PDB file of C-alpha atoms in Angstrom:
ATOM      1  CA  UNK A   1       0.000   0.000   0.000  1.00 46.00           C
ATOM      2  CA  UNK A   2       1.166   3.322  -0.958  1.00 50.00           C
ATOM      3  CA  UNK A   3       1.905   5.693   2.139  1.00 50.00           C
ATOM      4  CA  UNK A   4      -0.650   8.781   2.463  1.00 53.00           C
ATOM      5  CA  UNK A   5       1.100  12.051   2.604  1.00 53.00           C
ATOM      6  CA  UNK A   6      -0.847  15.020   3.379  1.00 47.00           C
ATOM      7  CA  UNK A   7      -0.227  17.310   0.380  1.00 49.00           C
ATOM      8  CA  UNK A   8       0.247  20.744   2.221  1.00 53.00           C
ATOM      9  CA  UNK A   9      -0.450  20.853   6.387  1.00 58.00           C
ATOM     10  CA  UNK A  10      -1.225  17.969   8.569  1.00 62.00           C
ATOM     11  CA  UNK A  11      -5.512  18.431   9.221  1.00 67.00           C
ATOM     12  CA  UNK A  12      -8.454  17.927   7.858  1.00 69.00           C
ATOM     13  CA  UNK A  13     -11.357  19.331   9.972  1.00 71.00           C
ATOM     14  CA  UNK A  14     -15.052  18.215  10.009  1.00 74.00           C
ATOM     15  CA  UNK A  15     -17.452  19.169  12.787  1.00 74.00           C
ATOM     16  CA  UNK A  16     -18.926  17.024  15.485  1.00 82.00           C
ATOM     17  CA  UNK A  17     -22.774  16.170  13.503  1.00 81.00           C
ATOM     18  CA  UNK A  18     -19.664  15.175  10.255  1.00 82.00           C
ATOM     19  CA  UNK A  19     -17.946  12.743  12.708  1.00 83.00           C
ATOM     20  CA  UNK A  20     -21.234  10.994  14.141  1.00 87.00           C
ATOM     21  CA  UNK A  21     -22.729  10.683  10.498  1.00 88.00           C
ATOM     22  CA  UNK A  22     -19.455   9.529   9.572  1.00 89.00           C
ATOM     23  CA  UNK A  23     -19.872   7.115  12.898  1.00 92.00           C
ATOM     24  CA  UNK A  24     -22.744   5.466  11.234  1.00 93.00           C
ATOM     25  CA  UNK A  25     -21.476   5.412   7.841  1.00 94.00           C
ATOM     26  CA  UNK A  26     -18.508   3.371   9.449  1.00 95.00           C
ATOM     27  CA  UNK A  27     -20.779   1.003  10.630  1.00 97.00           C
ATOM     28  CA  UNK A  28     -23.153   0.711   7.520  1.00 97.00           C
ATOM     29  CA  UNK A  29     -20.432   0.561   4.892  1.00 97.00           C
ATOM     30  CA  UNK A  30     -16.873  -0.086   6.467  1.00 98.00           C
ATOM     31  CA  UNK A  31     -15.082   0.181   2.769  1.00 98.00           C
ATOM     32  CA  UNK A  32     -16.784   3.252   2.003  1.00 96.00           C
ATOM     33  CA  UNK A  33     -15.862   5.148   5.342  1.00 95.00           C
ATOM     34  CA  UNK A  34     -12.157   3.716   4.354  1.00 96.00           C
ATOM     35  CA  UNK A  35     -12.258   4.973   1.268  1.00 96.00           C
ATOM     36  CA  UNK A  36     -13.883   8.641   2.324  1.00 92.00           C
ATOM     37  CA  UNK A  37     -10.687   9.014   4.918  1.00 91.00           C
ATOM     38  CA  UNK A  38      -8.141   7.971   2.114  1.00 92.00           C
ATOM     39  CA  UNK A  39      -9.793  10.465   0.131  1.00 89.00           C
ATOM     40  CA  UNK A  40      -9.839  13.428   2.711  1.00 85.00           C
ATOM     41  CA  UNK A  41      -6.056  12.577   3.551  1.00 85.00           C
ATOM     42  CA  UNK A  42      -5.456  13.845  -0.201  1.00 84.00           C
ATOM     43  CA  UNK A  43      -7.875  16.705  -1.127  1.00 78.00           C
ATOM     44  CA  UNK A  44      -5.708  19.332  -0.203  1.00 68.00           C
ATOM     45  CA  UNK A  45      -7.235  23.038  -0.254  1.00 66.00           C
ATOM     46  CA  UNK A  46      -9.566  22.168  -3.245  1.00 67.00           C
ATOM     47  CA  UNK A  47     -11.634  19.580  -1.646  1.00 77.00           C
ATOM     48  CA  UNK A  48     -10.892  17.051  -4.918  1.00 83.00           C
ATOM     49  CA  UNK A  49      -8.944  14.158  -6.167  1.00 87.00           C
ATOM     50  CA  UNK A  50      -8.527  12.751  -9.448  1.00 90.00           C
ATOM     51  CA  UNK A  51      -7.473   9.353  -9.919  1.00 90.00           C
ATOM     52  CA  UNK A  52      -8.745   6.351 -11.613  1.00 90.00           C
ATOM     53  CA  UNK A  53     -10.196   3.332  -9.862  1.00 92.00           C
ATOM     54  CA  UNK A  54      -7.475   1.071 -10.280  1.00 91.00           C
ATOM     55  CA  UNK A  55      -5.625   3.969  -8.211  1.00 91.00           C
ATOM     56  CA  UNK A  56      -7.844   4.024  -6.196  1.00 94.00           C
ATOM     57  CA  UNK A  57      -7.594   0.772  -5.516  1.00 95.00           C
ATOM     58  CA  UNK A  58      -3.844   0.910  -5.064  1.00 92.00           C
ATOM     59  CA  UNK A  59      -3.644   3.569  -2.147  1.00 92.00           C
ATOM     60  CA  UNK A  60      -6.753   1.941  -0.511  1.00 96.00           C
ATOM     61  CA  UNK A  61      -5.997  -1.558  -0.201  1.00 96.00           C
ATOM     62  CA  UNK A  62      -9.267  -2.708  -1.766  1.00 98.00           C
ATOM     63  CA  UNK A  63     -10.130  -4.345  -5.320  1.00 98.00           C
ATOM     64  CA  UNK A  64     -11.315  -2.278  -8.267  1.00 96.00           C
ATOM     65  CA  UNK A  65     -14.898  -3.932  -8.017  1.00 97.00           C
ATOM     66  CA  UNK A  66     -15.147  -2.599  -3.744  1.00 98.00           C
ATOM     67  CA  UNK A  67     -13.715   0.888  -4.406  1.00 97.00           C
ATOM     68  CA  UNK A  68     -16.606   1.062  -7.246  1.00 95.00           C
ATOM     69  CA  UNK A  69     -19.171  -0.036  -4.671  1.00 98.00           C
ATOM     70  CA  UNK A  70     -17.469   2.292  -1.905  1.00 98.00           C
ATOM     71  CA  UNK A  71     -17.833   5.454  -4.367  1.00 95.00           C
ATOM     72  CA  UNK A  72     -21.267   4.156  -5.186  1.00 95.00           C
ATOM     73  CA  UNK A  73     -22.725   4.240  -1.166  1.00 96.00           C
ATOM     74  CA  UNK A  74     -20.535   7.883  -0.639  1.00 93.00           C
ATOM     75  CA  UNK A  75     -22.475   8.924  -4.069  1.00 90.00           C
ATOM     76  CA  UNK A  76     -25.738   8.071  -2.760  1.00 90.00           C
ATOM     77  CA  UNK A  77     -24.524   9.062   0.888  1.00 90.00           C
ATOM     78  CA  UNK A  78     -24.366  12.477  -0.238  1.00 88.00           C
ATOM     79  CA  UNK A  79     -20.642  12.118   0.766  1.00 90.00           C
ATOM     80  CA  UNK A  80     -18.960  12.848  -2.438  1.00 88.00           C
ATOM     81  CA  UNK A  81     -19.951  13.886  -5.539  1.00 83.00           C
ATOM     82  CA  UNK A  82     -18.246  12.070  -8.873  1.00 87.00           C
ATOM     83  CA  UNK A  83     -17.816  14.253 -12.170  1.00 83.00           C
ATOM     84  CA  UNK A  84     -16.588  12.107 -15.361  1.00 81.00           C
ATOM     85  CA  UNK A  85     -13.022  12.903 -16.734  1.00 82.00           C
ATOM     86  CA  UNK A  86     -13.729  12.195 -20.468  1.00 70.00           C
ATOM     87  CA  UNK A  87     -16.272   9.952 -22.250  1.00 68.00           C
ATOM     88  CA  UNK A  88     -15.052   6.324 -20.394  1.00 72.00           C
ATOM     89  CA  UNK A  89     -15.775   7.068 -16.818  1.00 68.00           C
ATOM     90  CA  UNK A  90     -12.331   5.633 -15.813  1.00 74.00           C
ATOM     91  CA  UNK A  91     -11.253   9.036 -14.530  1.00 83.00           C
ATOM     92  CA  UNK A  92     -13.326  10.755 -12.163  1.00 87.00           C
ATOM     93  CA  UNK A  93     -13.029  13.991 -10.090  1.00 83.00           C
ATOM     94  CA  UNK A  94     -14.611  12.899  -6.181  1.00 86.00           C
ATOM     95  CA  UNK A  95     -16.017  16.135  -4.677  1.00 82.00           C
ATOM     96  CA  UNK A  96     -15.995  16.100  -1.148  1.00 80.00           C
ATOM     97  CA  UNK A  97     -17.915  18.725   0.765  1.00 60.00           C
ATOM     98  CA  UNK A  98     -18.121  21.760  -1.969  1.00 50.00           C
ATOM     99  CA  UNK A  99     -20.776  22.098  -4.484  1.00 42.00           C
ATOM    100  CA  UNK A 100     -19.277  22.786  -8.167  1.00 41.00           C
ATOM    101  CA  UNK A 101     -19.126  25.917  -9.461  1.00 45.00           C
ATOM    102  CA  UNK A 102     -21.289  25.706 -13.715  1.00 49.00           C
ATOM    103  CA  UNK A 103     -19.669  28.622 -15.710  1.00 47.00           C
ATOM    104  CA  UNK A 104     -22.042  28.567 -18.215  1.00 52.00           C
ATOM    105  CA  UNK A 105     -25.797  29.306 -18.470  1.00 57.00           C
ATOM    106  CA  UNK A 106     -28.380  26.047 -17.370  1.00 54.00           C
ATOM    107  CA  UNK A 107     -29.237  25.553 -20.987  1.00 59.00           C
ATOM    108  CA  UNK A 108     -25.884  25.541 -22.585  1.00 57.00           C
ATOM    109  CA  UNK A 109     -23.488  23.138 -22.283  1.00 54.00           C
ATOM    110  CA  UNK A 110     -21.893  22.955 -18.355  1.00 59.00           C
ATOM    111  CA  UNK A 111     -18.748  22.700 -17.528  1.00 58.00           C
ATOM    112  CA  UNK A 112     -17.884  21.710 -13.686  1.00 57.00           C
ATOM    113  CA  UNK A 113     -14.657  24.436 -12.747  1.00 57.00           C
ATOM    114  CA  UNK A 114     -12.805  23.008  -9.583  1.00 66.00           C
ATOM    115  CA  UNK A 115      -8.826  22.339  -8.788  1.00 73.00           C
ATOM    116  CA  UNK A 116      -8.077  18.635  -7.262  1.00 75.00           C
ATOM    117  CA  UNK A 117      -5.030  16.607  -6.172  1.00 76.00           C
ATOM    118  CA  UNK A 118      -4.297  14.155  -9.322  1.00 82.00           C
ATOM    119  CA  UNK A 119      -3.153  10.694  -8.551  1.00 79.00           C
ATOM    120  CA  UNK A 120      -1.423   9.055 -11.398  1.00 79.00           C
ATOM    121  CA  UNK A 121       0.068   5.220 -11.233  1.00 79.00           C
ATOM    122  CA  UNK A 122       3.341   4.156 -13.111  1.00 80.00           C
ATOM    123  CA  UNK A 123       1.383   1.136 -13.687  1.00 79.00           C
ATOM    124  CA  UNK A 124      -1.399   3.553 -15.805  1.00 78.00           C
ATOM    125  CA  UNK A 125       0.840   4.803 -18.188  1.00 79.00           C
ATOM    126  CA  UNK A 126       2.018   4.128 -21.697  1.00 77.00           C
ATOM    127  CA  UNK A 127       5.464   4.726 -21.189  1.00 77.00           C
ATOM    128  CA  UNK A 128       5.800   2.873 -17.858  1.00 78.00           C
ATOM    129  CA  UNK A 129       8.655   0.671 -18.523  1.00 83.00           C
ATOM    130  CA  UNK A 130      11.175   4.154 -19.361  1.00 82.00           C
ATOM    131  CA  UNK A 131       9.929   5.794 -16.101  1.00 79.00           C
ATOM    132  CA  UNK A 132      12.817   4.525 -14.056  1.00 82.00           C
ATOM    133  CA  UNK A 133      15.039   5.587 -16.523  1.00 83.00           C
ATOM    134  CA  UNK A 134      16.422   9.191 -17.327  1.00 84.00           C
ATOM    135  CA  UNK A 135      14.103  11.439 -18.905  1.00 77.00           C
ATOM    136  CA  UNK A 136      14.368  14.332 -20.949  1.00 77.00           C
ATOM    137  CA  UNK A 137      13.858  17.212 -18.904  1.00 76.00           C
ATOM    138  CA  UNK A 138      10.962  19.290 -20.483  1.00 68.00           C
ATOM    139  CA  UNK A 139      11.348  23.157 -21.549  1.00 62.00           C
ATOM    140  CA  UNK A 140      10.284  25.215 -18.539  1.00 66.00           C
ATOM    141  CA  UNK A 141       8.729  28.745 -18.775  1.00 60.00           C
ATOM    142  CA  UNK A 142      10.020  31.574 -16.987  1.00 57.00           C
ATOM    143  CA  UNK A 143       8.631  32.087 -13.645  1.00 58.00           C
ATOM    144  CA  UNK A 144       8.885  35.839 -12.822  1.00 54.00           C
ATOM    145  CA  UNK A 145       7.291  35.477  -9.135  1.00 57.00           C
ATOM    146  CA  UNK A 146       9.432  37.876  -6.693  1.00 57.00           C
ATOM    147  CA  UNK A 147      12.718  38.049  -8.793  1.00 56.00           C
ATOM    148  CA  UNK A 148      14.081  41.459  -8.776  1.00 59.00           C
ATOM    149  CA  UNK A 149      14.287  42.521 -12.761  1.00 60.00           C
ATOM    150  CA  UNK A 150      16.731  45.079 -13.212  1.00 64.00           C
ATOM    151  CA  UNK A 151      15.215  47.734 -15.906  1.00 67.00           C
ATOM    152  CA  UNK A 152      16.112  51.258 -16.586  1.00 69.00           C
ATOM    153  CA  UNK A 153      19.316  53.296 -16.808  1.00 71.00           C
ATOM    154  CA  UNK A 154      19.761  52.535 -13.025  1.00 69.00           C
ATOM    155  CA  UNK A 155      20.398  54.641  -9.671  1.00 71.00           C
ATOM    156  CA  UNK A 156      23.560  56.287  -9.632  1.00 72.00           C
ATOM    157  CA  UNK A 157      26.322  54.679  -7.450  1.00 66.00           C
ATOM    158  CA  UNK A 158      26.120  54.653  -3.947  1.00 64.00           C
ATOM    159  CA  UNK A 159      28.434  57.004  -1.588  1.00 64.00           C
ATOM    160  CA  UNK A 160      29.664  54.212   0.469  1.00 63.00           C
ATOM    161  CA  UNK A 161      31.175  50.913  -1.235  1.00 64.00           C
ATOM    162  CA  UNK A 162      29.811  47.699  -0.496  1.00 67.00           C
ATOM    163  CA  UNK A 163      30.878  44.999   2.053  1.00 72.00           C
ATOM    164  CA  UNK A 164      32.835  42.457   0.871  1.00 74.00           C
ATOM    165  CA  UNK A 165      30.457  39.455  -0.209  1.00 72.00           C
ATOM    166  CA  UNK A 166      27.230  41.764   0.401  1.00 70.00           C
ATOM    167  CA  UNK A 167      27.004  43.513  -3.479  1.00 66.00           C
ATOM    168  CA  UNK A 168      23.682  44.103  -4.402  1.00 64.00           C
ATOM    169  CA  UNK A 169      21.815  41.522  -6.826  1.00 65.00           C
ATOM    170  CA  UNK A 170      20.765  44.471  -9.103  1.00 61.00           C
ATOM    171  CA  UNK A 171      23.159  45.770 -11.331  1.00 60.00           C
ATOM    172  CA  UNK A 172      22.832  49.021 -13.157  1.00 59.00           C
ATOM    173  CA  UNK A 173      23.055  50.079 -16.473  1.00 59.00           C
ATOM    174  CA  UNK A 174      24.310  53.590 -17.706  1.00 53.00           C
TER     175      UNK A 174
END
């Protein structure tokens, strides 16, 4: 079984009605409780995971056939809700908690707008059997974030010189 790491902090809070409903969920459908915590333990800020069943599967300890039951009872539980990730319904999004936001009108074509922790297996993939072996690292796009970007003719020179090792990282241009 694959080790659960909390994607950013360590919590996940629910109030006190959440944690006796999720009492009796426990005790009506054991997988499905299982299932909801592995699920929680990876939604991050976004309340959503994406992930396959077969994944699911994986980091769960269960078969394909009880995570698809377990999804079912959290479905009709009101627990989760599950929005298809292209035509096959292999993929899904699980919702926990937060409705879906439509951004278009009711009778044009919806489109559900949410971010999610994505789950992928080595086993999923077509190139599995180069994964272990070194990749080509893909072009990256500049990040300009909080980088000082020199521009201009630049300020003058200071009166008093710099400390050794302590020159400033932006360098002027005259």
């Amino acid at each position: 079984m694959i080790p659960g790491k909390a994607p950013s902090g360590v919590f996940v809070q629910t109030d006190r009605a959440t944690h006796e409903a999720w009492a009796q969920l426990t005790i009506k459908a054991p997988k499905a409780s299982a299932l909801l915590h592995v699920l929680a333990n990876r939604v991050a800020q976004h309340n959503a995971v994406v992930a396959s069943y077969p994944v699911l599967a994986e980091i769960s300890g269960m078969s394909v056939s009880s995570v698809r039951r377990a999804i079912a009872a959290l479905v009709e539980g009101n627990w989760i809700e599950v929005r298809r990730i292209g035509p096959s319904s292999t993929v899904n999004a699980y919702v926990l908690n937060d409705r879906v936001a439509w951004t278009q009108p009711r009778e044009a074509k919806r489109y559900s707008l949410f971010s999610a922790t994505v789950i992928a297996s080595a086993e999923e993939q077509e190139d599995r059997d180069t994964l272990d072996t070194p990749q080509k690292p893909l072009h990256r796009l500049p990040l300009l974030g909080e980088t000082q970007l020199p521009a201009g003719p630049g300020l003058p020179p200071e009166a008093q010189p710099a400390l050794p090792g302590m020159d400033s990282d932006l360098p002027s241009r005259g």
